[in-house]
Tab-separated table of C-alpha atoms and ligand atoms in Angstrom:
chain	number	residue	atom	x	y	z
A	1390	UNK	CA	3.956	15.406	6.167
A	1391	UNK	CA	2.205	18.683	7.713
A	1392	UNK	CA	4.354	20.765	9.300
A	1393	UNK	CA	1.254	22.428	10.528
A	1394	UNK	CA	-0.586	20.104	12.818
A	1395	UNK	CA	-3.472	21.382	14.116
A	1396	UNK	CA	-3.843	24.616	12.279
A	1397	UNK	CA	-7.026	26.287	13.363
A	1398	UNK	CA	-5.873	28.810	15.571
A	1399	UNK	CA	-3.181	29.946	12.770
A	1400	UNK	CA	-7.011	30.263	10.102
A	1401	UNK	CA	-9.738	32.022	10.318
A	1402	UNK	CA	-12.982	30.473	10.919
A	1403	UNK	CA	-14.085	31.185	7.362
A	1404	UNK	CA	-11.063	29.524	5.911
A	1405	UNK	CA	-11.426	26.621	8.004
A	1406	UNK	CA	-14.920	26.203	7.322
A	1407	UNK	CA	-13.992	26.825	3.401
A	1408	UNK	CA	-11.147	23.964	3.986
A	1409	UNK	CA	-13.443	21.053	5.359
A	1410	UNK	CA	-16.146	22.139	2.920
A	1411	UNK	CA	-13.518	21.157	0.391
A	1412	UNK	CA	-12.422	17.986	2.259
A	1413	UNK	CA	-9.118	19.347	2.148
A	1414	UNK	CA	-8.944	19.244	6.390
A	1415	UNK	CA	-10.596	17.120	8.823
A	1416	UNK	CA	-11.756	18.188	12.350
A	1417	UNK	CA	-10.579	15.925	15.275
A	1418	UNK	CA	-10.115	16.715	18.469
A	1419	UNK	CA	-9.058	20.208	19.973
A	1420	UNK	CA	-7.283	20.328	16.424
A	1421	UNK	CA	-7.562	20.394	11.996
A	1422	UNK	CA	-5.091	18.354	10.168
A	1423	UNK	CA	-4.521	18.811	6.616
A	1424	UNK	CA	-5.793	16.587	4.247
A	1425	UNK	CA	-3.597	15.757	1.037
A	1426	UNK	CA	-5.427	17.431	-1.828
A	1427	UNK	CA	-4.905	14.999	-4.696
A	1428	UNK	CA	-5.100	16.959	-8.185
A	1429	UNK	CA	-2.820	17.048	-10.195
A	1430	UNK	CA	-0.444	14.732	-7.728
A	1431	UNK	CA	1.136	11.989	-9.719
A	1432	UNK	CA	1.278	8.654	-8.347
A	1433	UNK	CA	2.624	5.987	-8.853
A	1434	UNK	CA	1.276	1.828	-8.157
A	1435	UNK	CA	2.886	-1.564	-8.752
A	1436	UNK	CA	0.593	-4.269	-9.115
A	1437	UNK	CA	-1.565	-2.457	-11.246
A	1438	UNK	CA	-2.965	-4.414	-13.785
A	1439	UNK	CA	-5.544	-5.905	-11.838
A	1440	UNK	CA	-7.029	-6.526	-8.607
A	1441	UNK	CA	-6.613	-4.212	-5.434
A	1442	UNK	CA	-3.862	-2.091	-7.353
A	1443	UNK	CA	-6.094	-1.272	-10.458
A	1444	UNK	CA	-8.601	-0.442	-7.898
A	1445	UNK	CA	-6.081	2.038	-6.069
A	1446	UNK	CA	-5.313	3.259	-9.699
A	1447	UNK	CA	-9.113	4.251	-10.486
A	1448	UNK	CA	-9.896	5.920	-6.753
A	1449	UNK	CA	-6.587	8.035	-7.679
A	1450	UNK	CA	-7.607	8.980	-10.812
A	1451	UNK	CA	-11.381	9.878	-9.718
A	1452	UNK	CA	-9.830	11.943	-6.867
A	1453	UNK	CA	-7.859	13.991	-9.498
A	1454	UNK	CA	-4.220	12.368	-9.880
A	1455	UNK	CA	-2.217	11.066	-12.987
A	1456	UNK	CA	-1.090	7.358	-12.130
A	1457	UNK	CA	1.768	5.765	-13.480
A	1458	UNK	CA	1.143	1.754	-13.348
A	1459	UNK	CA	3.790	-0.574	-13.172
A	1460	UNK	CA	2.666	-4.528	-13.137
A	1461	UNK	CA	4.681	-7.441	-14.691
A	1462	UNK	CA	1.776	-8.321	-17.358
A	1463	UNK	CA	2.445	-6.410	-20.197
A	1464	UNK	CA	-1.166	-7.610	-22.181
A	1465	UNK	CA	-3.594	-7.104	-19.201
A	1466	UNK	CA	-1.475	-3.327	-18.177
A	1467	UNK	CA	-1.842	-2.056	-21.831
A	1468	UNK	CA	-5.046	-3.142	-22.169
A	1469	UNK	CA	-6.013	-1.106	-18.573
A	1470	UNK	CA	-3.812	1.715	-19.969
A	1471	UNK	CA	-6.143	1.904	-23.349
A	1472	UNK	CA	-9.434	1.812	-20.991
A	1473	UNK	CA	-8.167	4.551	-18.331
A	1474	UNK	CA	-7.262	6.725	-21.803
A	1475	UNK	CA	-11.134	6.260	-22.499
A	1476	UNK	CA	-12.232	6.974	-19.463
A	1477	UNK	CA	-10.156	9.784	-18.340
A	1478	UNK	CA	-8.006	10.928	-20.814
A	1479	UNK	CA	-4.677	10.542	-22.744
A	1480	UNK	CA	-2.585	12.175	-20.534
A	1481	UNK	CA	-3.461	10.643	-17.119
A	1482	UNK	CA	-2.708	7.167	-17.255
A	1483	UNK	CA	0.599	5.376	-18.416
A	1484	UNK	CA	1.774	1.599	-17.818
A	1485	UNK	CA	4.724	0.631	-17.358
A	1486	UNK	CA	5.989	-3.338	-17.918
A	1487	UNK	CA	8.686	-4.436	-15.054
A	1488	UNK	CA	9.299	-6.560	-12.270
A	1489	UNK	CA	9.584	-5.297	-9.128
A	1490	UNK	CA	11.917	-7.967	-8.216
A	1491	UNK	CA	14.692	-6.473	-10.629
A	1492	UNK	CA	16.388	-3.731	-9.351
A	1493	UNK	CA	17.326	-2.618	-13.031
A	1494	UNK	CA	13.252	-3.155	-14.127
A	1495	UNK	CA	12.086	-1.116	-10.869
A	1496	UNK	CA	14.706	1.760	-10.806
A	1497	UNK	CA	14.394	2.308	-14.833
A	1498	UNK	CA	10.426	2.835	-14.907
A	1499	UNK	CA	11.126	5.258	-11.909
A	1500	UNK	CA	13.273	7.041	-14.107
A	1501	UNK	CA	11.348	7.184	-17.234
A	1502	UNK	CA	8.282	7.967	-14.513
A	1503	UNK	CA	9.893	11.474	-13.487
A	1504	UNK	CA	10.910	12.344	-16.910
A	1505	UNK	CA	7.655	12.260	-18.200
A	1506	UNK	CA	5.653	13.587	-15.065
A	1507	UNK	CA	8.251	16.026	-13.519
A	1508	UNK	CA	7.360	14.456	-9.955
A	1509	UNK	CA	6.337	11.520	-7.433
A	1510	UNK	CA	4.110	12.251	-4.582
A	1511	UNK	CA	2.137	8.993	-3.858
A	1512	UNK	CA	4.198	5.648	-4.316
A	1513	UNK	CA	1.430	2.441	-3.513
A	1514	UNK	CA	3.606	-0.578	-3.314
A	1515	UNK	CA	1.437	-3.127	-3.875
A	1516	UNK	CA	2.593	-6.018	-6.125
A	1517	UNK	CA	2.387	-9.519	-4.200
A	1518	UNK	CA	1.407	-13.079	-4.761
A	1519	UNK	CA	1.015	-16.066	-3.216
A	1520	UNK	CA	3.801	-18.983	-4.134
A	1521	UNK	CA	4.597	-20.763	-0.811
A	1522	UNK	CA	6.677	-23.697	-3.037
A	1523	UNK	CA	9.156	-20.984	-4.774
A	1524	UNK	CA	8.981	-19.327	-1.878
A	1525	UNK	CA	12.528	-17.114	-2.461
A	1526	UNK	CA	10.428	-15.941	-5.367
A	1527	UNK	CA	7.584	-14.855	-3.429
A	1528	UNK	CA	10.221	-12.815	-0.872
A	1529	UNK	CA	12.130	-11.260	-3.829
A	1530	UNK	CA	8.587	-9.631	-4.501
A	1531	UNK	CA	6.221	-9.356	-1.420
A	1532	UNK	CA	9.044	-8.095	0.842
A	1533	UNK	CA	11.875	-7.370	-1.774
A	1534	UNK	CA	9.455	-5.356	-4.344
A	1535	UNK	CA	7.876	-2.850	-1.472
A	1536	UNK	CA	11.738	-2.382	0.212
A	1537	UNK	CA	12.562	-1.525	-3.258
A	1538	UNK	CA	9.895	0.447	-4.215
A	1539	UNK	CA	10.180	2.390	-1.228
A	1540	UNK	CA	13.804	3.321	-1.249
A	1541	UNK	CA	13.478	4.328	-4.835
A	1542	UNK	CA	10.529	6.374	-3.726
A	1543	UNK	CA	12.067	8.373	-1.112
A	1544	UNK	CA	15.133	8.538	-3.513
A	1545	UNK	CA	12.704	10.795	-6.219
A	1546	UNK	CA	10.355	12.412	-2.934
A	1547	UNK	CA	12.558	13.164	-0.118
A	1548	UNK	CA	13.094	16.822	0.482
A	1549	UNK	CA	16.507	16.661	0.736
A	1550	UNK	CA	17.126	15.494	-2.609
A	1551	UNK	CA	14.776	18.702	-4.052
A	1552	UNK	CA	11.551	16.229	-4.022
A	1553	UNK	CA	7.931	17.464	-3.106
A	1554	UNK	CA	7.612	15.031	-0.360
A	1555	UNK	CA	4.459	12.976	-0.118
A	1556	UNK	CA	3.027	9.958	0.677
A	1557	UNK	CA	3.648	5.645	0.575
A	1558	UNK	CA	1.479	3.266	1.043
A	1559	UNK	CA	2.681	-0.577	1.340
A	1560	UNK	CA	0.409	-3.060	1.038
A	1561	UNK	CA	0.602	-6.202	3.548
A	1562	UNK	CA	-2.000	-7.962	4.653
A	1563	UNK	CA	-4.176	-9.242	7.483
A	1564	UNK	CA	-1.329	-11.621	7.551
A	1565	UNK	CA	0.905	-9.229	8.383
A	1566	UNK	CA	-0.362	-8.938	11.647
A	1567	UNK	CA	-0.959	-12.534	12.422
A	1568	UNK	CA	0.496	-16.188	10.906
A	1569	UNK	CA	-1.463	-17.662	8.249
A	1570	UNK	CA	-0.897	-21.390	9.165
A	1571	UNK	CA	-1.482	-22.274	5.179
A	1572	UNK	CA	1.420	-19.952	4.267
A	1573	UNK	CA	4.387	-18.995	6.318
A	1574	UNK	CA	6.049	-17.572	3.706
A	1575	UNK	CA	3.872	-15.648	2.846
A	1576	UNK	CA	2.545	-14.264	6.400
A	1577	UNK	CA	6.737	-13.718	6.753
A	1578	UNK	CA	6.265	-11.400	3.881
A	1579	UNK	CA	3.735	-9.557	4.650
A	1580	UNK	CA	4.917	-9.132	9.114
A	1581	UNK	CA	8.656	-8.062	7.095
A	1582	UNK	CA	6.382	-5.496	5.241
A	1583	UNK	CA	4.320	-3.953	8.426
A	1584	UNK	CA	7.910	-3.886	10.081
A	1585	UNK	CA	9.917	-2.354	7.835
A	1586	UNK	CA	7.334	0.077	7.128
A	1587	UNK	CA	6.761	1.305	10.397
A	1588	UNK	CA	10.561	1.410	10.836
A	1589	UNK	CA	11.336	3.760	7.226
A	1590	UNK	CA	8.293	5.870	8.750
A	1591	UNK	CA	10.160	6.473	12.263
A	1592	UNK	CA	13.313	7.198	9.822
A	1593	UNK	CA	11.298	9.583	7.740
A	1594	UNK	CA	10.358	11.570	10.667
A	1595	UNK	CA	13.401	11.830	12.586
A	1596	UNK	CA	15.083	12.599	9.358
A	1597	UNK	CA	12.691	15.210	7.799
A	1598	UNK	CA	12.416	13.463	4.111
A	1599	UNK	CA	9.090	14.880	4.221
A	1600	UNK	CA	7.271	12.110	3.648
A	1601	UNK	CA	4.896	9.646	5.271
A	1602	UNK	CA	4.743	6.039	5.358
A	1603	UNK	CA	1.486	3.887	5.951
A	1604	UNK	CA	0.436	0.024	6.224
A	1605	UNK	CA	-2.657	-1.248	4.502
A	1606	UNK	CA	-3.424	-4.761	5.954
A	1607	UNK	CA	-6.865	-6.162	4.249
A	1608	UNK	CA	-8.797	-9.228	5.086
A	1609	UNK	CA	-9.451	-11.777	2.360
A	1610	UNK	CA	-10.473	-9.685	-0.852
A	1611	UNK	CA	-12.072	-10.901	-4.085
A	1612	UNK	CA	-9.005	-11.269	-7.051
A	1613	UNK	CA	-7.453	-13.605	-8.724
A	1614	UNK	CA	-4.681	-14.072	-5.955
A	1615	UNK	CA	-7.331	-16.346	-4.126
A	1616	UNK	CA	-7.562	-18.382	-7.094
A	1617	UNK	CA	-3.891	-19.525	-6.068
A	1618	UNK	CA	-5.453	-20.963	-2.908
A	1619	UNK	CA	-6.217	-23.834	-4.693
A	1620	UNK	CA	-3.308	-24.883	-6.828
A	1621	UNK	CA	-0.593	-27.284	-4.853
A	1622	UNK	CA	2.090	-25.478	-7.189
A	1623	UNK	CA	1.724	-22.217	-5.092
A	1624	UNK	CA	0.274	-24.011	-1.789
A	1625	UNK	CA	3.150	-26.558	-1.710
A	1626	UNK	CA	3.325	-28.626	1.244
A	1627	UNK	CA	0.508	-26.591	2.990
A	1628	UNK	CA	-2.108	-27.921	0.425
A	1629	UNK	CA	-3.639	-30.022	2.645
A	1630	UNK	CA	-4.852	-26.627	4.351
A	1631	UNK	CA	-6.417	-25.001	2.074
A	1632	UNK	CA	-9.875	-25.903	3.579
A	1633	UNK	CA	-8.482	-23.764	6.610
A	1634	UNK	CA	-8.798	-20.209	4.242
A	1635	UNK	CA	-12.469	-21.365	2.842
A	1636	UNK	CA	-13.266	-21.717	6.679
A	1637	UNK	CA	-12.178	-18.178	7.212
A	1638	UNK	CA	-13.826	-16.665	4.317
A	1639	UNK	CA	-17.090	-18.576	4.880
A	1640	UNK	CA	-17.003	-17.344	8.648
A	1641	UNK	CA	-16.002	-13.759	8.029
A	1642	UNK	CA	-16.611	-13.103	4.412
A	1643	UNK	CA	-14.151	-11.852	1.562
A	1644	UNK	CA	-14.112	-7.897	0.695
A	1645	UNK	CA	-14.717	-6.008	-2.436
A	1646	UNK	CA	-11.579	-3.974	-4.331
A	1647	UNK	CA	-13.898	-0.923	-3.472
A	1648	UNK	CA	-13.774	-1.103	0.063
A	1649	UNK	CA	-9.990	-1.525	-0.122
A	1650	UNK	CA	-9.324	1.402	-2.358
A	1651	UNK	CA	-11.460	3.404	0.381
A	1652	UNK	CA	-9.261	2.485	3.309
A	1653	UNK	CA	-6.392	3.057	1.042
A	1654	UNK	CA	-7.430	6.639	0.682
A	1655	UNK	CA	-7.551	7.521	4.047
A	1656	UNK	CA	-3.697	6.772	4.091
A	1657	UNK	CA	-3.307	8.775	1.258
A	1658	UNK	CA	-4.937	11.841	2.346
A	1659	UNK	CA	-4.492	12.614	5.851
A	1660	UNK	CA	-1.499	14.090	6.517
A	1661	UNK	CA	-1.347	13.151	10.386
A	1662	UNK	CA	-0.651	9.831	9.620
A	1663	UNK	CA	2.999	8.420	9.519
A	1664	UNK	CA	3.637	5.268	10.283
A	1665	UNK	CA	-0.133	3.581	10.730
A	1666	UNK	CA	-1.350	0.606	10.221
A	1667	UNK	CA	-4.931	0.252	8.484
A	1668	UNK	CA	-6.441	-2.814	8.835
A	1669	UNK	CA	-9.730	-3.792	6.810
A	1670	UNK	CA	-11.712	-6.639	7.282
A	1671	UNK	CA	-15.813	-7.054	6.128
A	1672	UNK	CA	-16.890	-5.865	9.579
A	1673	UNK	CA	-15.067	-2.509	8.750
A	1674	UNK	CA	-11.654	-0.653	9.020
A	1675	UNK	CA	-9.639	0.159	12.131
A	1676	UNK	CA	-6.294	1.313	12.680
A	1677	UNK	CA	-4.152	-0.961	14.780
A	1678	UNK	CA	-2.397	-0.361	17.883
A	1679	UNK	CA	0.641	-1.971	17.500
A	1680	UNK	CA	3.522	-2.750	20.627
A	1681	UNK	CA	6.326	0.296	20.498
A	1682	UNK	CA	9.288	-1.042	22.870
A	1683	UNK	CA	9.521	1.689	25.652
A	1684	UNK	CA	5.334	1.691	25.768
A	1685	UNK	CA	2.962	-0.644	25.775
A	1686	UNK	CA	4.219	-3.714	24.875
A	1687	UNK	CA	2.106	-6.825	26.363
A	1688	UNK	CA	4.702	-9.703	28.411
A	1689	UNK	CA	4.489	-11.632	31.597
A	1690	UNK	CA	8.095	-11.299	33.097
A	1691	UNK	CA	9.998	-15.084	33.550
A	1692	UNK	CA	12.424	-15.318	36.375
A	1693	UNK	CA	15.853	-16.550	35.014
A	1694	UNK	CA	16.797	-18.126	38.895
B	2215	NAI	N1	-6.603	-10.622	-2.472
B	2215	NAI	C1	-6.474	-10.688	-1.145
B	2215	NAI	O1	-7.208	-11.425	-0.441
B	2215	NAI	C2	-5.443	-9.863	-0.449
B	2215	NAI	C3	-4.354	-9.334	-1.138
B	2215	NAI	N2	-3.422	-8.632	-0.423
B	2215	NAI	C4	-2.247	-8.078	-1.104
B	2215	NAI	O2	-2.681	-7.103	-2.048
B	2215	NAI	C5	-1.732	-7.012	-3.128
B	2215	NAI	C6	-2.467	-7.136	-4.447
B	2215	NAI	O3	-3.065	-8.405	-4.464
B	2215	NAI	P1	-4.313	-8.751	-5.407
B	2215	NAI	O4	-4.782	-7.539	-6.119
B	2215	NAI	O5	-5.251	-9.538	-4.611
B	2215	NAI	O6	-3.583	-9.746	-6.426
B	2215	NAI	P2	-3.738	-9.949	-8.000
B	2215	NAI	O7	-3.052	-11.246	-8.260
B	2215	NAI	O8	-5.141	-9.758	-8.419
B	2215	NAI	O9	-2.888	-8.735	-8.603
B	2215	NAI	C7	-1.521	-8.664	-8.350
B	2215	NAI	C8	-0.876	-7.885	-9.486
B	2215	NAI	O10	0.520	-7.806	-9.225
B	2215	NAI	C9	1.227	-8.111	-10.412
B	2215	NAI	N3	2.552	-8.657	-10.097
B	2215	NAI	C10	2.839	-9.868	-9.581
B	2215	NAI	N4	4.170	-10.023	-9.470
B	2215	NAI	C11	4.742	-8.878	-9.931
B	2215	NAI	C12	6.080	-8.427	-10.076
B	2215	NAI	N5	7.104	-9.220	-9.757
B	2215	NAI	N6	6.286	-7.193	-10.565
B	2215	NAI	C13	5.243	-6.398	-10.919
B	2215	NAI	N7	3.941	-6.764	-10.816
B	2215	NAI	C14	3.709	-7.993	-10.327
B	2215	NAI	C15	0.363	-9.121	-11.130
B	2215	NAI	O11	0.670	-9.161	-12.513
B	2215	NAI	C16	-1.032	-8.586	-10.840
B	2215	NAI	O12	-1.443	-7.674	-11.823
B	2215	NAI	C17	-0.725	-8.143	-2.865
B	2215	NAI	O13	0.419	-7.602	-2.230
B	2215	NAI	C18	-1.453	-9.070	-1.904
B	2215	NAI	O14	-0.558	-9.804	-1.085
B	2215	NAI	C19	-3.519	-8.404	0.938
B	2215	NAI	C20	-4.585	-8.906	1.620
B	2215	NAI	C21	-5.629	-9.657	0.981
B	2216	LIG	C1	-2.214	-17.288	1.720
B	2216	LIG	C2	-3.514	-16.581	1.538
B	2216	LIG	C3	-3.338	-15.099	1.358
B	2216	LIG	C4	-4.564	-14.482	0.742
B	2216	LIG	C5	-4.441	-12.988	0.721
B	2216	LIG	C6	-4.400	-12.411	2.101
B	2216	LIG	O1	-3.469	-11.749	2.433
B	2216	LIG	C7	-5.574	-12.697	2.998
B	2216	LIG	C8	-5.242	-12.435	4.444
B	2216	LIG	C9	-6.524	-12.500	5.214
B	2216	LIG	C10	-6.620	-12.869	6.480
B	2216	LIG	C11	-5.526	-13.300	7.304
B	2216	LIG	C12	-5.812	-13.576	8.628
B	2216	LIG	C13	-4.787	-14.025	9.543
B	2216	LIG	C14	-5.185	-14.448	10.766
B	2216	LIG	C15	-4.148	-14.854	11.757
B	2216	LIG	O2	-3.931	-13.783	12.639
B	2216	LIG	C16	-4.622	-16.029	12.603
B	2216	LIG	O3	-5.651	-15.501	13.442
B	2216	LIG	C17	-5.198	-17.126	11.764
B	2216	LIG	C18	-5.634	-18.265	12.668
B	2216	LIG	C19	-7.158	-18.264	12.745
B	2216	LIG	C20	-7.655	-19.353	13.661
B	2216	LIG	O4	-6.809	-20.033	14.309
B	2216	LIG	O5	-8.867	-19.475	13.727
């Protein structure tokens, strides 16, 4: 996290000027804030096999990073791995099989991770699915996979513990924000996500780890999770509701990975956010203002006569 805040008056013109031209600060305001150059970082995304997290993979590597992808299907990762090696090169890409749901899958990639990189600056917790029958299943990994993934993160980034700082970004959801009638468990996931989130981020401030803490929460997007949508082994007893999604998607339309991956960049790069919540639906991408106790928070009092 920038130390530096608005930093124009500490600059001179021309190196401010010579700073946005590289898109490495952003004007707003009376202030600049920093924004996270990202070559040579290495960062690291679970899920990554397909879907939204390849797409956070590719934007990472385009902007410069080496990505270390961790998914749970060994065939479609090493097949991604031996395209990436194509595309960009040998030594920018590596996959990774485990399950972020095991603590001894998740915390030995992380170590084989910094022993071949050196360093962790952008963790992208991401893994999720949709499984509202086994639904322990689906906690162990929506909610249990990005609490995991972002203890071990701040374990290898935190300052304290020599790291160089950085960045994590936690994937949630639209239903993170509000219930999903045609999966509780899943919209349960994905609120535990935003709050815990928001609450490491608070920690990471007042504590000085050094590194920030974000919430992505997309709209419907086009992957193969929808495809669960329609199978009564992941719907369960909600099945009958699946119409209730279609409705949604045929009112408000369903996003492309590419417009994700964009939104997720902001959260990577600028350096004044800790602790936000991105949401992105087809009509574009806002960040929420969420109730803080002590502030804002919306209630009409009851008397208790
Ligand atoms: N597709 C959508 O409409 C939306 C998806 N999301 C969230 O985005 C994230 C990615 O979803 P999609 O790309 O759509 O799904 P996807 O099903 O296309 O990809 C998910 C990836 O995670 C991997 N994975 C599943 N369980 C795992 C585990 N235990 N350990 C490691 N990897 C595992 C899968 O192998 C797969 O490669 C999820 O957290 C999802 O909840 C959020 C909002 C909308
Ligand atoms: C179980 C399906 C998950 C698919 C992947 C997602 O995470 C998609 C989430 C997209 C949108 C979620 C919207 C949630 C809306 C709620 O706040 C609530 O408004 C829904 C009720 C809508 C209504 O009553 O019209």
């Amino acid at each position: 996290m920038s130390k530096l805040g608005p930093i124009c008056h500490f600059l001179s013109p021309v190196s401010c000027d010579s700073l946005v031209l590289q898109g490495l600060m952003c004007e707003r305001g009376a202030g600049v804030w920093l924004m996270m150059d990202l070559k040579d970082k290495v960062a690291v995304v679970t899920g990554a096999a397909q879907g939204l997290g390849r797409s956070f993979v590719e934007i990472l590597l385009k902007n410069g990073s080496k990505v270390a992808l961790i998914d749970v299907n060994k065939s479609v990762g090493n097949e991604l791995k031996a395209t990436l090696d194509e595309e960009y090169g040998r030594d920018r890409a590596e996959f990774y099989a485990a399950d972020v749901s095991s603590e001894e899958d998740f915390k030995g990639v992380f170590e084989k991770i910094v022993e071949k990189f050196g360093r962790i600056d952008i963790v992208c917790n991401n893994a999720g699915i949709i499984n509202e029958k086994h639904w322990e299943k689906t906690i162990a990994i929506n909610l249990g996979g990005v609490v995991r993934g972002t203890y071990l993160a701040l374990e290898h980034m935190k300052k304290e513990n020599g790291g160089n700082g950085g960045v994590i970004v936690n994937i949630a959801s639209m239903a993170g924000l509000g219930p999903l009638p045609v999966a509780p468990i899943y919209t349960a996931t994905k609120h535990g996500v935003v709050g815990f989130s928001r609450a490491m981020a608070a920690v990471s401030k007042m504590v000085d780890y050094g590194v920030r803490i974000n919430i992505l929460c997309p709209w419907f997007v086009k992957t193969s999770l929808l495809s669960f949508l329609n199978s009564e082994e992941h719907t369960g007893i909600f099945f009958p509701l699946k119409g209730f999604t279609e409705m949604m998607m045929e009112n408000h339309g369903c996003l492309e990975v590419d417009a994700v991956a964009k939104a997720f960049l902001v959260l990577v790069k600028d350096e004044s956010k800790n602790g936000e919540v991105l949401m992105i639906e087809p009509e574009g991408a806002a960040f929420v203002s969420l109730p803080q106790w002590g502030k804002d928070f919306p209630s009409t009092p009851v008397s208790l006569q």
